Amino acid sequence: MSVTLSATLAANEDIERRRRAGERVLHLAFGEAGLPVHPALRDKLAAASERNGYGPVAGASGLRDAAAGYWTRRGLVTDPELVVCGPGSKPLLYGLILAIGGDIVLPMPSWVSYAAQADLVGSRPILVPAPPGEGGVPDPDLVAAAVRHARADGRTVSSVLVTLPDNPTGRLARPETVRRLAEVARELDLTIISDEIYRDLMHDPAVPYTSPADVAPERTVITTGLSKSLALGGWRIGVARLPEGAHALRRQLLAVASEIWSAPAAPIQEAAVYAFGDPHELTDRIERSRRLHGTVARAVHERFAEIGASVPVPQGGFYLYPDLSHLRLGGSAEITKILLEEHGIGVLPGHAFGDDPSAARVRVAVSLLYGETTEERLTALTSPDPLGLPWIAANLDYLSEGLSRLAPVRSHTVRERRPALVPTPCHG
């Protein structure tokens, strides 16, 4: 088996090498939340630093209780015994794919690690496009046809994975789409794995949010973590909520966990207990993060729209998925190379997400535009006008300049910009 480095991590390392070598690169390729750790979380971690025992494979009882409370407050009453914790939601997803077995249906495009993890465990992914204008949930009618076709060929198809809201598109599937997928999953006896790590980062909390667990609780597994909402990617902690009665799946998942990660890190679990309790200071931090992500994502959306790119308005997280095919500069690999090597703009090619390589679609992450230092990032987080901050304005101007050189910009679409206050260094 040949395994390559994750596309996101490889791009991040390549861009960092270029920047250390003195190249100016606007880093739009890595999905790190780009914000500092809240002081209260640092205090909780420090206080638990002497806890060095392995602990239960499923996670400490306090963390499972806290995670159950987190979901219960969001309308999904949860038994702590059906919560399994791990060192990030990514290992949990891997463990679930392995424990469930069989082949898996994925949205197209979808996060780079889903298909890679399926390949690692011998589960052949079936890529199904999302409905037009949506993301993260494969078109239910196409899922039904694809699963029936695969089963007619003798394949065992056991699960379908969704992301709400989505990476890479930044879009949220409509409630009707989620409900229809739940119906298809019942008809075909599929387990639904719902990656909801961006749930608390919906730009507009008033937009209707439907989890598959709301409509198909008996067959939906939810995963989430703290890496996005609270910018704790390097702390590596995640939780999974299993369906009622899924005792066999729980045993299988714990067996996998016991052989791969043994137990989540004890001090991190203590900090996560506090985080999943939704204390006011952290919900306030998440609310500020949500506003910042949405404000900057919409500003970046405008820059791509101005050059004629087809790009859905982002709804959650810190991603966009523009289509630059109108420029006729090649497919996703070619346009990614041109942006990086000729214009100093780092993005990820759509084919890394399972998309058609001939389409010039790219994944853009805005979360490293907020500043280079903790002080700059905190200022961005609390500013009533983050787009007016010198370093963010400079980043956006640099992006506009690079994009404008790809093709002539239609004069009637260009709005007047405020001048950048710092003309040279590119932060983020």
XYZ file of C-alpha atoms in Angstrom:
428
model
C 0.000 0.000 0.000
C 1.333 3.430 -0.974
C 0.378 6.233 1.401
C 1.236 9.883 0.781
C 1.283 12.834 3.150
C -2.091 14.523 3.632
C -2.561 17.221 0.977
C -3.349 19.883 3.568
C -0.319 19.090 5.704
C 1.944 18.793 2.648
C 0.796 22.173 1.332
C 1.254 23.769 4.738
C 4.824 22.496 4.995
C 5.635 23.581 1.425
C 4.311 27.102 2.010
C 6.158 27.421 5.291
C 9.396 26.366 3.546
C 8.864 29.011 0.885
C 8.195 31.698 3.471
C 11.286 30.776 5.465
C 13.237 31.108 2.231
C 12.008 34.681 1.904
C 9.143 34.196 -0.559
C 5.987 36.181 0.027
C 3.112 33.710 0.107
C -0.441 34.382 1.230
C -1.338 31.217 3.128
C -4.854 30.143 2.151
C -4.190 26.406 2.098
C -4.427 25.208 5.697
C -7.572 24.754 7.780
C -6.168 25.863 11.111
C -8.475 28.115 13.123
C -5.794 30.821 13.370
C -6.714 32.128 16.834
C -5.074 32.015 20.296
C -5.974 29.608 23.097
C -8.390 31.103 25.616
C -6.586 31.760 28.958
C -9.170 29.775 30.918
C -8.368 26.684 28.854
C -4.641 27.169 29.435
C -5.308 27.314 33.176
C -7.355 24.097 33.092
C -4.637 22.309 31.164
C -1.886 23.501 33.488
C -3.875 22.444 36.558
C -4.230 18.926 35.145
C -0.643 18.592 33.925
C 0.298 16.060 36.612
C -2.361 13.590 35.460
C -0.270 11.009 33.654
C -2.325 7.826 33.863
C -3.765 6.173 30.785
C -7.401 6.258 31.868
C -10.368 4.452 30.268
C -10.193 3.724 26.540
C -13.569 5.417 25.986
C -12.383 8.526 27.790
C -12.788 9.814 31.328
C -16.325 9.697 32.710
C -16.255 13.447 33.322
C -15.513 14.135 29.670
C -18.162 11.727 28.439
C -20.690 13.414 30.753
C -19.658 16.860 29.498
C -19.902 15.820 25.843
C -23.320 14.269 26.487
C -24.425 17.571 27.988
C -23.048 19.472 24.984
C -25.223 17.467 22.593
C -28.239 17.461 24.897
C -28.201 21.287 24.961
C -28.326 21.157 21.146
C -31.461 19.048 21.151
C -29.874 15.579 21.025
C -30.387 13.864 24.368
C -27.262 11.753 24.840
C -26.284 8.848 27.075
C -22.683 9.293 28.290
C -22.206 5.542 27.847
C -22.579 6.073 24.102
C -19.834 8.720 23.961
C -16.328 7.679 22.918
C -13.404 10.090 23.154
C -10.188 10.100 21.166
C -7.085 12.158 20.338
C -8.972 14.319 17.829
C -12.030 13.619 15.709
C -9.757 12.484 12.852
C -8.630 9.256 14.621
C -12.226 8.675 15.699
C -13.375 8.888 12.075
C -10.673 6.403 11.088
C -11.707 4.078 13.902
C -15.363 4.315 12.901
C -14.703 3.524 9.244
C -12.669 0.502 10.354
C -15.215 -0.621 12.970
C -18.243 -0.292 10.678
C -16.529 -2.059 7.783
C -17.625 -2.274 4.177
C -17.392 0.462 1.563
C -18.407 4.051 2.272
C -20.231 6.773 0.333
C -18.597 10.209 0.441
C -19.682 13.615 -0.832
C -17.775 14.943 -3.838
C -15.855 17.095 -3.062
C -15.076 16.178 0.544
C -12.280 16.646 3.081
C -9.046 15.081 1.877
C -8.692 12.587 4.745
C -12.025 10.795 4.329
C -11.137 8.914 1.144
C -7.542 8.430 2.290
C -8.666 6.850 5.554
C -11.113 4.617 3.703
C -8.289 3.457 1.432
C -6.093 2.729 4.458
C -8.641 0.323 5.944
C -9.575 -1.273 2.619
C -12.948 0.472 2.346
C -13.446 1.602 -1.243
C -15.007 5.083 -1.269
C -17.941 5.852 -3.550
C -17.887 9.557 -4.405
C -21.283 11.153 -5.021
C -21.753 14.864 -5.859
C -23.659 17.135 -3.505
C -26.797 18.842 -4.838
C -26.059 22.122 -6.686
C -25.361 24.991 -4.296
C -24.943 22.672 -1.330
C -21.978 20.871 0.172
C -21.070 18.138 2.613
C -24.023 15.836 1.901
C -24.145 13.685 -1.259
C -27.275 13.959 -3.381
C -29.609 11.391 -1.758
C -31.100 10.120 -5.020
C -27.647 9.620 -6.506
C -26.593 7.838 -3.302
C -29.445 5.373 -3.654
C -28.529 4.629 -7.274
C -24.784 4.339 -6.530
C -25.277 1.988 -3.571
C -27.670 -0.267 -5.471
C -25.256 -0.407 -8.386
C -22.291 -1.219 -6.133
C -24.236 -3.937 -4.325
C -25.297 -5.420 -7.645
C -21.574 -5.740 -8.393
C -21.092 -7.690 -5.157
C -19.720 -4.871 -3.009
C -20.692 -4.404 0.640
C -21.664 -0.760 1.232
C -22.220 -0.003 4.900
C -22.041 3.743 5.530
C -22.315 7.280 4.212
C -20.373 10.225 5.596
C -21.532 13.852 5.725
C -20.003 17.122 6.915
C -22.210 19.881 8.407
C -21.218 22.596 7.567
C -18.789 21.507 4.909
C -15.085 21.513 4.299
C -14.120 22.333 1.492
C -17.119 24.328 0.254
C -18.115 26.218 3.408
C -21.746 25.410 2.603
C -24.485 23.807 4.725
C -26.796 21.165 3.301
C -30.464 22.093 3.400
C -32.631 20.349 6.027
C -34.640 18.719 3.215
C -31.477 17.160 1.803
C -30.489 15.776 5.205
C -33.982 14.346 5.735
C -33.997 12.695 2.319
C -30.552 11.195 2.942
C -31.838 9.791 6.232
C -34.700 8.133 4.344
C -32.278 6.605 1.851
C -30.022 5.406 4.684
C -33.017 3.631 6.272
C -34.068 2.077 2.977
C -30.545 0.778 2.312
C -29.516 0.112 5.941
C -26.577 2.517 5.917
C -24.887 3.967 8.997
C -24.561 7.753 8.726
C -21.331 9.293 10.032
C -21.905 13.009 10.569
C -18.769 15.135 11.001
C -20.085 18.214 12.814
C -16.817 19.783 13.924
C -17.825 23.137 12.349
C -21.361 23.171 13.780
C -20.657 25.972 16.266
C -19.073 28.121 13.545
C -22.149 28.776 11.430
C -21.799 32.397 10.319
C -25.515 33.028 10.811
C -26.832 30.953 13.740
C -30.379 31.627 12.526
C -29.860 29.449 9.428
C -31.745 26.151 10.008
C -29.371 23.359 11.063
C -30.471 19.753 10.834
C -28.219 16.913 11.937
C -28.943 13.430 10.599
C -29.211 12.463 14.273
C -32.300 14.700 14.488
C -34.129 12.601 11.903
C -32.354 9.216 11.987
C -31.038 8.869 15.548
C -30.966 5.080 15.378
C -28.268 5.033 12.664
C -26.290 8.267 13.020
C -22.852 8.665 14.574
C -21.716 12.252 15.228
C -18.109 13.316 15.610
C -16.840 16.665 16.802
C -13.904 18.253 18.601
C -12.416 21.520 19.783
C -9.854 22.164 17.051
C -12.068 24.517 15.041
C -14.493 26.237 17.424
C -11.837 26.895 20.084
C -8.697 26.766 17.907
C -7.228 23.760 19.749
C -5.984 21.781 16.747
C -2.648 20.972 18.355
C -4.277 19.714 21.554
C -5.872 16.749 19.744
C -9.150 15.897 21.432
C -12.384 14.663 19.863
C -15.621 12.926 20.819
C -18.074 10.642 19.053
C -21.766 10.167 19.833
C -23.011 6.680 18.944
C -26.627 5.752 18.188
C -28.867 4.267 20.848
C -28.394 0.527 21.041
C -25.112 0.569 19.083
C -23.360 -1.659 21.594
C -21.620 -3.821 18.972
C -20.265 -0.710 17.228
C -19.079 0.657 20.571
C -17.204 -2.575 21.317
C -15.575 -2.543 17.893
C -14.588 1.118 18.132
C -13.100 0.638 21.599
C -11.178 -2.395 20.366
C -9.677 -0.270 17.575
C -8.937 2.561 19.999
C -7.275 0.251 22.489
C -4.777 -0.883 19.868
C -4.073 2.527 18.287
C -4.257 5.308 20.873
C -5.043 3.521 24.188
C -6.711 6.609 25.676
C -6.844 10.366 25.051
C -4.234 12.449 26.904
C -5.428 12.902 30.491
C -4.626 16.649 30.927
C -6.303 17.499 27.615
C -9.405 15.623 28.717
C -9.652 17.780 31.832
C -9.559 20.963 29.746
C -12.125 19.474 27.369
C -14.517 18.764 30.257
C -14.566 22.492 30.880
C -14.905 23.363 27.187
C -17.802 21.012 26.481
C -19.635 22.515 29.449
C -20.247 25.664 27.348
C -19.104 28.195 29.995
C -19.968 31.780 29.131
C -16.401 32.925 28.536
C -15.910 30.192 25.932
C -19.269 30.602 24.212
C -18.443 34.309 23.964
C -15.076 33.415 22.390
C -16.795 31.104 19.901
C -19.318 33.814 19.015
C -16.501 36.275 18.300
C -14.674 33.618 16.274
C -17.801 32.913 14.247
C -18.196 36.602 13.401
C -14.547 36.990 12.434
C -14.518 33.871 10.243
C -17.705 34.982 8.494
C -16.566 38.570 7.964
C -13.230 37.626 6.432
C -14.663 34.730 4.416
C -17.233 37.053 2.826
C -14.513 39.587 2.034
C -12.427 36.894 0.324
C -15.557 35.722 -1.497
C -15.934 39.212 -2.945
C -12.363 39.177 -4.248
C -12.922 35.946 -6.174
C -16.338 37.043 -7.420
C -14.813 40.252 -8.801
C -12.677 38.313 -11.282
C -15.667 36.306 -12.454
C -15.108 33.155 -10.399
C -18.141 31.045 -9.619
C -18.057 30.738 -5.834
C -20.917 29.951 -3.437
C -21.240 32.332 -0.493
C -19.696 30.597 2.550
C -22.064 29.758 5.401
C -19.848 28.189 8.051
C -16.274 27.558 9.102
C -13.528 29.418 7.235
C -13.580 27.939 3.739
C -14.563 28.861 0.196
C -14.539 26.787 -2.968
C -14.156 29.039 -6.016
C -14.285 27.746 -9.579
C -11.795 29.525 -11.857
C -12.530 27.439 -14.946
C -13.653 30.540 -16.855
C -10.021 31.670 -17.023
C -9.121 28.613 -19.132
C -5.757 28.195 -17.427
C -6.047 24.450 -16.909
C -7.472 22.219 -14.209
C -7.162 22.389 -10.444
C -3.487 21.378 -10.336
C -2.514 23.940 -12.970
C -4.420 26.857 -11.424
C -3.057 26.000 -7.963
C 0.504 26.027 -9.327
C -0.026 29.332 -11.140
C -1.482 30.979 -8.038
C 1.411 29.838 -5.863
C 4.407 30.188 -8.145
C 3.398 33.277 -10.125
C 1.218 35.213 -7.677
C 2.271 34.070 -4.190
C -1.176 32.725 -3.238
C -1.303 29.278 -1.639
C -4.532 27.263 -2.030
C -5.401 23.569 -2.342
C -6.478 21.985 -5.642
C -9.989 20.605 -5.879
C -8.785 17.211 -7.077
C -7.268 16.670 -3.597
C -10.882 16.643 -2.368
C -11.982 14.048 -4.927
C -13.198 16.628 -7.441
C -12.796 16.475 -11.216
C -9.125 17.340 -11.912
C -10.066 19.112 -15.157
C -12.168 21.678 -13.274
C -10.212 24.668 -11.932
C -11.778 24.536 -8.488
C -9.669 25.258 -5.401
C -10.179 25.199 -1.645
C -9.463 28.504 0.082
C -9.031 28.766 3.881
C -9.137 32.303 5.295
C -8.227 31.592 8.912
C -4.512 32.368 8.659
C -5.208 35.924 7.492
C -5.940 37.229 10.992
C -2.373 38.031 11.990
C 1.077 36.640 12.712
C 1.164 37.273 16.455
C -1.136 36.512 19.346
C -1.667 40.244 19.816
C -2.736 40.736 16.198
C -5.085 37.758 16.300
C -6.716 38.869 19.527
C -7.142 42.347 18.065
C -8.831 40.826 15.011
C -11.064 38.759 17.274
C -12.305 41.758 19.237
C -12.315 44.423 16.505
C -15.691 45.800 15.348
C -14.078 46.241 11.908
C -11.458 43.510 11.363
C -11.245 44.322 7.645
C -9.913 47.749 8.589
C -6.963 46.372 10.530
C -3.739 47.101 8.628
C -2.499 43.521 8.390
C -5.850 42.082 7.294
C -6.354 44.908 4.794
C -2.848 44.272 3.415
C -3.588 40.553 3.033
C -6.844 41.241 1.189
C -5.181 43.795 -1.099
C -2.394 41.340 -1.879
C -5.018 38.706 -2.737
C -6.865 41.147 -5.007
C -3.675 42.119 -6.800
C -2.725 38.504 -7.433
C -6.188 37.528 -8.632
C -6.461 40.580 -10.897
C -3.316 39.491 -12.717
C -4.892 36.145 -13.600
C -7.336 37.822 -15.976
C -8.704 41.300 -16.762
C -11.085 42.414 -14.020
C -14.433 43.709 -15.177
C -14.431 47.369 -14.206
C -18.090 47.371 -13.201
C -17.508 44.691 -10.579
C -14.590 46.325 -8.821
C -15.433 48.290 -5.734
C -13.195 50.979 -4.350
C -10.884 49.689 -1.643
C -9.358 51.438 1.267
C -5.570 51.580 0.830
C -3.503 49.127 2.859
C -1.721 50.845 5.710
C 1.243 48.496 5.595
C 2.504 48.122 2.047
C 5.101 45.390 2.348
C 5.029 42.426 4.734
C 2.231 39.937 4.188
C 0.919 38.658 7.523
C -0.680 35.222 7.579
